[in-house]
Amino acid sequence: DEDKCIEYTKLIGSLNGKVITDYDLKDMSVVLVLNSDKYAGTAKKRLSGFSIAMCPMHPKHFGGLIHHESGGHGFGRLADEYVNSQNKTTSIYTGGTSWVNMIRSYHEVGGYANADLTNDPQKVVWKDFLEHEKYPTVGCFEGAVYYGKDVWKPEEVKTCMDNNVPYYNAPSRYSIVARIMEIAGVDFSFEKFVQIDDVEKAWAAYPKTKSTEILPPLAPPIIIPE
């Protein structure tokens, strides 16, 4: 119940002596902890920025679910990077018209920095990262947003938006930091990101051993009408 979540969010603000307005909500990412130990999760989000990440208390993957649903979908406004097994050879254009439109809509507001409908190095949303000496792992790798064809992601490895591992690829990190700076009212640019981005630290968070556990794709995000 979105209205209940908003009501409670505003109540938390009032307990801290603050007044939270509807305008303030656009900068807020709410985590709704579900009284369940299932492996599941999804996020409801608005194009303007407000989000509700629904995360069950799974005994092993609770942290990963919060990173994926809230940090990735909710705050970072990132797309899922996995491909459903039945869609491995299916084009996003023939199998997911609604996702084509959603990717385009999110690009207009600075979201979905980790998925694109083109691999043209002059047009893809992460074009600034391509052939940059600091980001040799960034390219255009086909298969993302549940479909295997005609949609690309920026790095080939498993990420938080694929298998909930504690690693966001470089364009995803940029999207998250850029939103932090936007909310804080700080001027920011790709060049400034390159200066502060600690690539070694980001890779240090990546699991050292390959997990044999293959996690099923989580439910797609739910877009709240504005």
Coordinates of N, CA and C in Angstrom, one line a residue:
D1 N 0.9 -1.2 0.0 CA 0.0 0.0 0.0 C 0.9 1.2 0.0
E2 N 1.0 1.9 -1.1 CA 1.9 3.0 -1.3 C 1.5 4.1 -0.3
D3 N 0.3 4.4 -0.2 CA -0.2 5.5 0.7 C 0.2 5.3 2.1
K4 N 0.1 4.0 2.6 CA 0.5 3.7 4.0 C 2.0 3.9 4.2
C5 N 2.8 3.5 3.2 CA 4.2 3.7 3.2 C 4.6 5.2 3.3
I6 N 3.9 6.0 2.5 CA 4.2 7.5 2.5 C 3.7 8.1 3.9
E7 N 2.6 7.6 4.4 CA 2.1 8.1 5.7 C 3.1 7.8 6.8
Y8 N 3.7 6.6 6.8 CA 4.6 6.2 7.8 C 6.0 7.0 7.6
T9 N 6.4 7.2 6.4 CA 7.6 7.9 6.1 C 7.5 9.3 6.6
K10 N 6.4 10.0 6.4 CA 6.2 11.3 6.9 C 6.1 11.3 8.5
L11 N 5.6 10.2 9.1 CA 5.5 10.1 10.5 C 6.9 10.1 11.1
I12 N 7.8 9.3 10.5 CA 9.2 9.2 11.0 C 9.8 10.6 11.0
G13 N 9.5 11.4 9.9 CA 10.1 12.8 9.9 C 9.5 13.6 11.0
S14 N 8.3 13.5 11.3 CA 7.7 14.3 12.4 C 8.3 13.9 13.8
L15 N 8.6 12.6 13.9 CA 9.2 12.2 15.2 C 10.6 12.8 15.4
N16 N 11.2 13.2 14.3 CA 12.5 13.8 14.3 C 12.4 15.3 14.2
G17 N 11.2 15.9 14.4 CA 11.0 17.3 14.4 C 11.1 17.9 13.0
K18 N 10.8 17.1 12.0 CA 10.9 17.6 10.6 C 9.5 17.5 10.0
V19 N 9.3 18.3 9.0 CA 8.0 18.2 8.2 C 8.4 17.7 6.8
I20 N 7.9 16.5 6.4 CA 8.2 16.0 5.1 C 7.1 16.2 4.2
T21 N 7.3 17.0 3.2 CA 6.3 17.3 2.2 C 6.3 16.3 1.0
D22 N 5.2 16.4 0.2 CA 5.2 15.5 -1.0 C 6.4 15.8 -1.9
Y23 N 6.8 17.1 -1.9 CA 7.9 17.4 -2.7 C 9.2 16.8 -2.2
D24 N 9.3 16.7 -0.9 CA 10.5 16.0 -0.3 C 10.6 14.5 -0.7
L25 N 9.5 13.9 -1.0 CA 9.4 12.5 -1.2 C 10.3 12.1 -2.5
K26 N 10.4 13.0 -3.4 CA 11.1 12.7 -4.6 C 12.6 12.3 -4.4
D27 N 13.1 12.7 -3.3 CA 14.5 12.4 -2.9 C 14.6 11.2 -2.0
M28 N 13.5 10.5 -1.7 CA 13.5 9.5 -0.7 C 13.4 8.1 -1.2
S29 N 14.2 7.2 -0.6 CA 14.1 5.8 -1.0 C 13.7 5.0 0.3
V30 N 12.6 4.5 0.3 CA 12.0 3.8 1.5 C 12.3 2.3 1.3
V31 N 12.8 1.7 2.4 CA 12.9 0.2 2.5 C 11.8 -0.4 3.3
L32 N 11.0 -1.2 2.7 CA 9.9 -1.9 3.4 C 10.3 -3.3 3.7
V33 N 10.6 -3.6 5.0 CA 11.1 -4.9 5.3 C 9.9 -5.9 5.5
L34 N 9.9 -6.9 4.7 CA 8.8 -7.8 4.7 C 9.0 -8.9 5.8
N35 N 7.9 -9.3 6.5 CA 8.0 -10.3 7.5 C 7.9 -11.7 6.8
S36 N 9.0 -12.0 6.1 CA 9.1 -13.3 5.4 C 10.5 -13.6 5.2
D37 N 10.8 -14.9 5.1 CA 12.2 -15.3 4.8 C 12.4 -15.9 3.4
K38 N 11.4 -15.6 2.5 CA 11.5 -16.0 1.2 C 12.6 -15.2 0.4
Y39 N 13.1 -15.9 -0.6 CA 14.0 -15.1 -1.5 C 13.1 -14.5 -2.6
A40 N 12.9 -13.2 -2.4 CA 12.0 -12.4 -3.3 C 12.3 -11.0 -3.1
G41 N 11.6 -10.1 -3.8 CA 11.8 -8.7 -3.7 C 11.4 -7.9 -4.9
T42 N 11.0 -6.7 -4.8 CA 10.7 -5.8 -5.9 C 10.8 -4.4 -5.4
A43 N 10.7 -3.5 -6.3 CA 10.7 -2.0 -5.9 C 9.6 -1.3 -6.7
K44 N 8.9 -0.4 -6.0 CA 8.0 0.5 -6.7 C 8.7 1.8 -6.8
K45 N 8.6 2.4 -7.9 CA 9.3 3.7 -8.0 C 8.7 4.6 -9.0
R46 N 8.9 5.9 -8.8 CA 8.4 6.9 -9.7 C 9.6 7.5 -10.5
L47 N 9.3 8.0 -11.7 CA 10.3 8.6 -12.5 C 10.9 9.8 -11.8
S48 N 10.1 10.4 -11.0 CA 10.6 11.6 -10.3 C 11.7 11.3 -9.2
G49 N 11.7 10.0 -8.7 CA 12.7 9.6 -7.8 C 12.3 8.9 -6.6
F50 N 11.0 9.0 -6.1 CA 10.6 8.3 -4.9 C 10.5 6.8 -5.2
S51 N 10.9 6.0 -4.2 CA 10.8 4.6 -4.4 C 10.5 3.9 -3.1
I52 N 10.0 2.7 -3.2 CA 9.7 1.8 -2.1 C 10.3 0.4 -2.4
A53 N 11.3 0.0 -1.7 CA 12.0 -1.3 -2.0 C 11.4 -2.3 -1.0
M54 N 10.8 -3.4 -1.5 CA 10.2 -4.4 -0.7 C 11.2 -5.6 -0.5
C55 N 11.7 -5.8 0.7 CA 12.8 -6.8 0.9 C 12.5 -7.8 2.0
P56 N 12.3 -9.1 1.7 CA 12.0 -10.0 2.7 C 13.3 -10.3 3.5
M57 N 13.1 -10.8 4.8 CA 14.3 -11.1 5.6 C 14.9 -12.4 5.4
H58 N 15.4 -12.6 4.2 CA 16.0 -13.9 3.8 C 17.2 -14.1 4.7
P59 N 17.4 -15.3 5.3 CA 18.5 -15.5 6.2 C 19.9 -15.3 5.6
K60 N 20.0 -15.5 4.3 CA 21.3 -15.4 3.7 C 21.5 -14.2 2.8
H61 N 20.4 -13.8 2.1 CA 20.5 -12.8 1.0 C 19.9 -11.5 1.4
F62 N 19.5 -11.2 2.6 CA 18.8 -10.0 3.0 C 19.6 -8.8 2.6
G63 N 20.9 -8.8 2.9 CA 21.7 -7.6 2.5 C 21.8 -7.4 1.0
G64 N 21.9 -8.5 0.3 CA 22.0 -8.4 -1.2 C 20.7 -7.9 -1.7
L65 N 19.5 -8.3 -1.1 CA 18.2 -7.8 -1.6 C 18.1 -6.3 -1.4
I66 N 18.6 -5.8 -0.3 CA 18.5 -4.3 0.0 C 19.4 -3.6 -1.0
H67 N 20.6 -4.1 -1.2 CA 21.5 -3.5 -2.2 C 20.9 -3.4 -3.6
H68 N 20.3 -4.5 -4.0 CA 19.7 -4.6 -5.3 C 18.4 -3.8 -5.5
E69 N 17.5 -4.0 -4.5 CA 16.2 -3.3 -4.7 C 16.2 -1.8 -4.3
S70 N 16.9 -1.5 -3.2 CA 16.9 -0.1 -2.7 C 18.1 0.7 -3.3
G71 N 19.3 0.2 -3.1 CA 20.4 0.9 -3.7 C 20.4 0.9 -5.2
G72 N 20.1 -0.2 -5.8 CA 20.1 -0.2 -7.3 C 18.9 0.3 -7.9
H73 N 17.7 -0.3 -7.7 CA 16.5 0.1 -8.4 C 16.0 1.4 -7.8
G74 N 15.9 1.5 -6.4 CA 15.3 2.6 -5.8 C 16.1 3.9 -5.9
F75 N 17.2 3.9 -5.3 CA 18.0 5.2 -5.3 C 18.8 5.3 -6.6
G76 N 19.5 4.3 -7.0 CA 20.3 4.4 -8.2 C 19.5 4.5 -9.5
R77 N 18.2 4.1 -9.5 CA 17.4 4.1 -10.7 C 18.0 3.2 -11.8
L78 N 18.5 2.1 -11.4 CA 19.2 1.2 -12.3 C 18.2 0.1 -12.8
A79 N 18.6 -0.5 -13.9 CA 17.8 -1.5 -14.6 C 18.4 -2.9 -14.1
D80 N 17.6 -3.9 -14.2 CA 18.0 -5.3 -14.0 C 19.0 -5.6 -15.2
E81 N 20.0 -6.4 -14.9 CA 20.9 -6.8 -15.9 C 20.8 -8.3 -16.3
Y82 N 20.0 -9.1 -15.6 CA 19.9 -10.5 -16.0 C 19.0 -10.8 -17.1
V83 N 19.1 -12.0 -17.6 CA 18.3 -12.4 -18.8 C 17.5 -13.7 -18.3
N84 N 16.2 -13.7 -18.4 CA 15.4 -14.9 -18.1 C 15.8 -16.0 -19.1
S85 N 15.9 -17.2 -18.5 CA 16.3 -18.3 -19.4 C 15.5 -18.5 -20.6
Q86 N 14.2 -18.3 -20.5 CA 13.3 -18.5 -21.7 C 13.5 -17.3 -22.7
N87 N 14.2 -16.2 -22.3 CA 14.3 -15.1 -23.2 C 15.8 -15.0 -23.7
K88 N 16.6 -16.0 -23.6 CA 18.0 -15.9 -24.0 C 18.2 -15.5 -25.4
T89 N 17.3 -15.9 -26.3 CA 17.4 -15.6 -27.7 C 16.3 -14.6 -28.2
T90 N 15.6 -14.0 -27.3 CA 14.5 -13.2 -27.6 C 14.8 -11.7 -27.6
S91 N 14.5 -11.0 -28.7 CA 14.7 -9.6 -28.8 C 13.8 -8.8 -27.8
I92 N 14.3 -7.8 -27.2 CA 13.5 -7.0 -26.3 C 12.4 -6.3 -27.1
Y93 N 12.6 -6.1 -28.4 CA 11.6 -5.4 -29.2 C 10.4 -6.3 -29.5
T94 N 10.7 -7.6 -29.7 CA 9.5 -8.5 -29.9 C 8.9 -9.0 -28.6
G95 N 9.7 -9.0 -27.6 CA 9.2 -9.7 -26.3 C 8.9 -8.7 -25.2
G96 N 9.3 -7.4 -25.3 CA 9.1 -6.6 -24.2 C 8.9 -5.1 -24.6
T97 N 7.9 -4.8 -25.4 CA 7.7 -3.4 -25.8 C 7.6 -2.4 -24.7
S98 N 7.0 -2.8 -23.6 CA 6.8 -2.0 -22.4 C 8.2 -1.6 -21.9
W99 N 9.2 -2.6 -21.9 CA 10.5 -2.3 -21.4 C 11.3 -1.4 -22.3
V100 N 11.0 -1.5 -23.6 CA 11.7 -0.5 -24.5 C 11.3 0.9 -24.2
N101 N 10.0 1.1 -24.0 CA 9.5 2.4 -23.6 C 10.0 2.9 -22.3
M102 N 10.1 2.0 -21.3 CA 10.5 2.3 -20.0 C 12.0 2.7 -20.0
I103 N 12.8 2.0 -20.7 CA 14.2 2.4 -20.8 C 14.4 3.8 -21.4
R104 N 13.6 4.1 -22.4 CA 13.7 5.4 -23.0 C 13.2 6.5 -22.0
S105 N 12.2 6.2 -21.3 CA 11.6 7.2 -20.3 C 12.6 7.4 -19.2
Y106 N 13.3 6.4 -18.7 CA 14.2 6.6 -17.7 C 15.5 7.3 -18.1
H107 N 15.9 7.0 -19.4 CA 17.1 7.8 -19.9 C 16.8 9.3 -19.9
E108 N 15.6 9.7 -20.1 CA 15.2 11.1 -20.2 C 15.4 11.8 -18.8
V109 N 15.3 11.0 -17.7 CA 15.5 11.6 -16.4 C 16.8 11.2 -15.7
G110 N 17.7 10.6 -16.5 CA 19.0 10.2 -16.0 C 19.0 8.8 -15.4
G111 N 18.0 8.0 -15.5 CA 18.0 6.7 -15.0 C 18.4 5.6 -16.0
Y112 N 18.4 4.4 -15.5 CA 18.8 3.2 -16.4 C 20.1 3.5 -17.0
A113 N 21.1 3.9 -16.3 CA 22.5 4.2 -16.8 C 23.2 2.9 -17.1
N114 N 22.7 1.8 -16.8 CA 23.3 0.5 -17.0 C 22.6 -0.4 -18.1
A115 N 21.8 0.2 -18.9 CA 21.1 -0.5 -19.9 C 20.8 0.4 -21.1
D116 N 20.9 -0.1 -22.3 CA 20.6 0.7 -23.5 C 20.2 -0.1 -24.6
L117 N 19.5 0.5 -25.6 CA 18.9 -0.2 -26.7 C 19.9 -0.1 -27.9
T118 N 21.1 0.4 -27.7 CA 22.1 0.5 -28.8 C 23.4 0.1 -28.2
N119 N 24.3 -0.4 -29.1 CA 25.7 -0.6 -28.8 C 26.6 0.3 -29.6
D120 N 26.0 1.4 -30.2 CA 26.8 2.3 -30.9 C 27.7 3.1 -29.9
P121 N 29.0 3.0 -30.0 CA 29.9 3.7 -29.1 C 29.7 5.2 -29.0
Q122 N 29.1 5.8 -30.0 CA 28.9 7.2 -30.0 C 27.5 7.6 -29.4
K123 N 26.7 6.6 -29.2 CA 25.3 6.9 -28.7 C 24.9 6.3 -27.4
V124 N 25.6 5.2 -27.0 CA 25.2 4.4 -25.8 C 25.4 5.4 -24.6
V125 N 24.5 5.2 -23.6 CA 24.5 6.1 -22.5 C 25.8 6.2 -21.7
W126 N 26.6 5.1 -21.7 CA 27.9 5.1 -21.0 C 29.0 5.3 -21.9
K127 N 28.8 6.1 -23.0 CA 29.8 6.3 -24.0 C 31.1 6.9 -23.5
D128 N 31.0 7.7 -22.4 CA 32.2 8.4 -21.9 C 33.2 7.4 -21.2
F129 N 32.6 6.2 -20.9 CA 33.5 5.2 -20.2 C 34.3 4.4 -21.2
L130 N 33.7 4.3 -22.5 CA 34.3 3.4 -23.5 C 35.7 3.9 -23.8
E131 N 36.7 3.0 -23.9 CA 38.1 3.2 -24.2 C 38.8 4.2 -23.3
H132 N 38.2 4.4 -22.1 CA 38.8 5.2 -21.1 C 39.8 4.3 -20.4
E133 N 41.0 4.7 -20.2 CA 42.1 3.9 -19.6 C 41.8 3.4 -18.2
K134 N 41.0 4.1 -17.5 CA 40.6 3.7 -16.1 C 39.6 2.6 -16.1
Y135 N 38.8 2.4 -17.2 CA 37.7 1.5 -17.2 C 37.8 0.5 -18.4
P136 N 38.8 -0.4 -18.4 CA 39.0 -1.3 -19.5 C 37.9 -2.4 -19.6
T137 N 37.2 -2.6 -18.5 CA 36.2 -3.7 -18.5 C 34.8 -3.2 -19.1
V138 N 34.7 -1.9 -19.3 CA 33.4 -1.3 -19.8 C 33.4 -1.4 -21.3
G139 N 32.3 -2.0 -21.8 CA 32.0 -2.2 -23.2 C 30.5 -2.2 -23.4
C140 N 30.1 -3.0 -24.4 CA 28.7 -3.2 -24.7 C 28.4 -4.7 -24.8
F141 N 27.7 -5.3 -23.8 CA 27.5 -6.7 -23.8 C 26.0 -7.0 -23.9
E142 N 25.7 -7.8 -24.9 CA 24.3 -8.0 -25.2 C 23.6 -8.9 -24.2
G143 N 22.4 -8.5 -23.8 CA 21.6 -9.3 -22.8 C 21.5 -8.6 -21.5
A144 N 20.3 -8.1 -21.3 CA 19.9 -7.3 -20.0 C 18.4 -7.1 -20.0
V145 N 17.9 -6.6 -18.9 CA 16.5 -6.3 -18.7 C 15.7 -7.4 -19.2
Y146 N 16.1 -8.7 -18.8 CA 15.4 -9.9 -19.0 C 15.5 -10.5 -20.4
Y147 N 16.0 -9.7 -21.4 CA 16.0 -10.2 -22.8 C 17.4 -10.4 -23.3
G148 N 17.6 -11.3 -24.2 CA 18.9 -11.7 -24.6 C 19.4 -10.9 -25.9
K149 N 18.5 -10.3 -26.6 CA 18.9 -9.6 -27.8 C 18.5 -8.2 -27.8
D150 N 19.3 -7.3 -28.5 CA 18.9 -5.9 -28.8 C 18.8 -5.0 -27.5
V151 N 19.5 -5.4 -26.5 CA 19.6 -4.6 -25.3 C 20.9 -4.9 -24.7
W152 N 21.7 -3.9 -24.2 CA 23.1 -4.1 -23.8 C 23.3 -3.6 -22.4
K153 N 24.3 -4.1 -21.7 CA 24.8 -3.7 -20.4 C 26.2 -3.3 -20.5
P154 N 26.8 -2.5 -19.6 CA 28.1 -2.0 -19.7 C 29.3 -3.0 -19.3
E155 N 29.1 -4.0 -18.5 CA 30.1 -4.9 -18.1 C 29.6 -6.3 -18.2
E156 N 30.6 -7.2 -18.5 CA 30.2 -8.6 -18.7 C 30.0 -9.4 -17.4
V157 N 30.7 -8.9 -16.3 CA 30.7 -9.7 -15.1 C 29.3 -9.6 -14.4
K158 N 29.1 -10.5 -13.5 CA 27.9 -10.4 -12.6 C 28.0 -9.2 -11.7
T159 N 26.9 -8.5 -11.5 CA 26.9 -7.3 -10.7 C 25.7 -7.4 -9.7
C160 N 25.6 -6.3 -8.9 CA 24.5 -6.3 -7.9 C 23.1 -6.3 -8.7
M161 N 23.1 -5.8 -9.9 CA 21.8 -5.8 -10.6 C 21.6 -7.1 -11.4
D162 N 22.5 -8.0 -11.2 CA 22.3 -9.3 -11.9 C 22.2 -10.5 -10.8
N163 N 23.2 -10.5 -9.9 CA 23.2 -11.6 -8.9 C 23.3 -11.1 -7.5
N164 N 23.1 -9.9 -7.2 CA 23.1 -9.3 -5.9 C 24.4 -9.3 -5.2
V165 N 25.5 -9.5 -6.0 CA 26.9 -9.4 -5.4 C 27.2 -8.0 -5.0
P166 N 28.1 -7.7 -4.1 CA 28.3 -6.4 -3.6 C 29.2 -5.6 -4.6
Y167 N 28.8 -5.5 -5.8 CA 29.6 -4.7 -6.8 C 28.6 -4.1 -7.8
Y168 N 28.7 -2.8 -8.0 CA 28.0 -2.1 -9.1 C 29.0 -1.8 -10.2
N169 N 28.7 -2.0 -11.4 CA 29.6 -1.6 -12.5 C 29.8 -0.1 -12.6
A170 N 30.8 0.3 -13.3 CA 31.2 1.7 -13.3 C 30.1 2.7 -13.7
P171 N 29.4 2.5 -14.8 CA 28.3 3.4 -15.1 C 27.2 3.5 -14.0
S172 N 27.0 2.3 -13.3 CA 26.0 2.3 -12.2 C 26.5 3.1 -11.0
R173 N 27.8 3.0 -10.7 CA 28.4 3.8 -9.6 C 28.3 5.3 -9.9
Y174 N 28.5 5.6 -11.2 CA 28.4 7.0 -11.6 C 27.0 7.5 -11.4
S175 N 26.0 6.7 -11.7 CA 24.6 7.1 -11.6 C 24.2 7.3 -10.1
I176 N 24.7 6.4 -9.2 CA 24.4 6.6 -7.8 C 25.1 7.8 -7.2
V177 N 26.4 8.0 -7.5 CA 27.1 9.2 -7.0 C 26.5 10.5 -7.6
A178 N 26.1 10.5 -8.9 CA 25.6 11.7 -9.5 C 24.3 12.1 -8.8
R179 N 23.5 11.1 -8.4 CA 22.2 11.4 -7.7 C 22.5 11.9 -6.3
I180 N 23.5 11.4 -5.6 CA 23.8 11.9 -4.3 C 24.2 13.4 -4.5
M181 N 25.0 13.7 -5.4 CA 25.5 15.1 -5.7 C 24.3 16.0 -6.0
E182 N 23.4 15.5 -6.9 CA 22.2 16.3 -7.3 C 21.4 16.6 -6.1
I183 N 21.1 15.7 -5.2 CA 20.3 15.9 -4.0 C 21.0 16.9 -3.1
A184 N 22.3 16.8 -3.0 CA 23.1 17.7 -2.1 C 23.3 19.0 -2.7
G185 N 22.9 19.2 -4.0 CA 23.1 20.5 -4.7 C 24.6 20.8 -5.0
V186 N 25.3 19.7 -5.3 CA 26.7 19.9 -5.7 C 26.9 19.7 -7.2
D187 N 27.7 20.6 -7.8 CA 27.9 20.4 -9.3 C 28.8 19.2 -9.5
F188 N 28.4 18.4 -10.5 CA 29.1 17.1 -10.7 C 29.2 16.9 -12.2
S189 N 30.2 16.1 -12.5 CA 30.4 15.8 -13.9 C 31.1 14.4 -14.0
F190 N 31.2 13.9 -15.2 CA 31.9 12.6 -15.5 C 33.4 12.8 -15.1
E191 N 34.0 13.9 -15.4 CA 35.4 14.1 -15.1 C 35.6 14.1 -13.6
K192 N 34.7 14.7 -12.8 CA 34.8 14.7 -11.3 C 34.7 13.3 -10.8
F193 N 33.8 12.5 -11.4 CA 33.6 11.1 -11.0 C 34.8 10.3 -11.2
V194 N 35.5 10.5 -12.3 CA 36.7 9.7 -12.6 C 37.7 10.0 -11.6
Q195 N 37.8 11.2 -11.1 CA 38.8 11.6 -10.1 C 38.6 10.9 -8.8
I196 N 37.3 10.8 -8.4 CA 37.1 10.2 -7.1 C 36.7 8.7 -7.0
D197 N 36.4 8.1 -8.2 CA 36.0 6.7 -8.2 C 37.2 5.8 -7.9
D198 N 37.1 5.0 -6.9 CA 38.1 4.1 -6.5 C 37.8 2.7 -7.1
V199 N 38.4 2.5 -8.3 CA 38.1 1.2 -9.0 C 38.6 0.0 -8.2
E200 N 39.8 0.1 -7.7 CA 40.3 -1.0 -6.9 C 39.5 -1.4 -5.7
K201 N 38.9 -0.4 -5.0 CA 38.1 -0.6 -3.9 C 36.8 -1.3 -4.4
A202 N 36.2 -0.8 -5.5 CA 35.0 -1.4 -6.1 C 35.2 -2.9 -6.4
W203 N 36.3 -3.2 -7.0 CA 36.6 -4.6 -7.4 C 36.9 -5.4 -6.1
A204 N 37.4 -4.8 -5.1 CA 37.8 -5.5 -3.8 C 36.5 -6.1 -3.2
A205 N 35.3 -5.4 -3.5 CA 34.1 -5.9 -2.9 C 33.5 -7.1 -3.7
Y206 N 34.1 -7.3 -4.9 CA 33.6 -8.4 -5.7 C 34.0 -9.8 -5.1
P207 N 33.1 -10.7 -5.1 CA 33.4 -12.1 -4.4 C 34.6 -12.7 -5.1
K208 N 35.5 -13.1 -4.2 CA 36.8 -13.7 -4.7 C 36.6 -15.1 -5.4
T209 N 35.6 -15.8 -4.9 CA 35.3 -17.1 -5.5 C 34.0 -17.1 -6.2
K210 N 33.9 -17.8 -7.3 CA 32.6 -17.8 -8.0 C 31.6 -18.7 -7.3
S211 N 30.5 -18.1 -7.0 CA 29.4 -18.8 -6.3 C 28.8 -19.8 -7.2
T212 N 28.5 -21.0 -6.6 CA 27.9 -22.0 -7.4 C 26.4 -21.9 -7.4
E213 N 25.9 -21.0 -6.5 CA 24.5 -20.7 -6.4 C 24.0 -19.8 -7.4
I214 N 23.1 -20.2 -8.2 CA 22.5 -19.3 -9.2 C 21.2 -18.8 -8.7
L215 N 21.1 -17.5 -8.5 CA 19.9 -16.9 -7.9 C 18.9 -16.6 -9.0
P216 N 17.7 -16.9 -8.8 CA 16.6 -16.6 -9.8 C 16.4 -15.1 -9.9
P217 N 16.0 -14.7 -11.1 CA 15.7 -13.2 -11.2 C 14.6 -12.8 -10.3
L218 N 14.8 -11.6 -9.7 CA 13.7 -11.1 -8.9 C 12.6 -10.4 -9.7
A219 N 11.5 -10.1 -9.1 CA 10.4 -9.5 -9.8 C 10.8 -8.2 -10.4
P220 N 10.3 -7.9 -11.6 CA 10.7 -6.6 -12.2 C 10.1 -5.4 -11.3
P221 N 10.8 -4.3 -11.4 CA 10.3 -3.1 -10.7 C 8.9 -2.7 -11.1
I222 N 8.1 -2.1 -10.2 CA 6.8 -1.6 -10.5 C 6.9 -0.1 -10.7
I223 N 6.5 0.4 -11.8 CA 6.5 1.9 -12.0 C 5.2 2.5 -11.5
I224 N 5.4 3.5 -10.6 CA 4.2 4.2 -10.1 C 3.8 5.3 -11.0
P225 N 2.6 5.4 -11.5 CA 2.2 6.5 -12.3 C 2.4 7.9 -11.6
E226 N 2.9 8.8 -12.3 CA 3.1 10.2 -11.8 C 1.8 10.9 -11.6

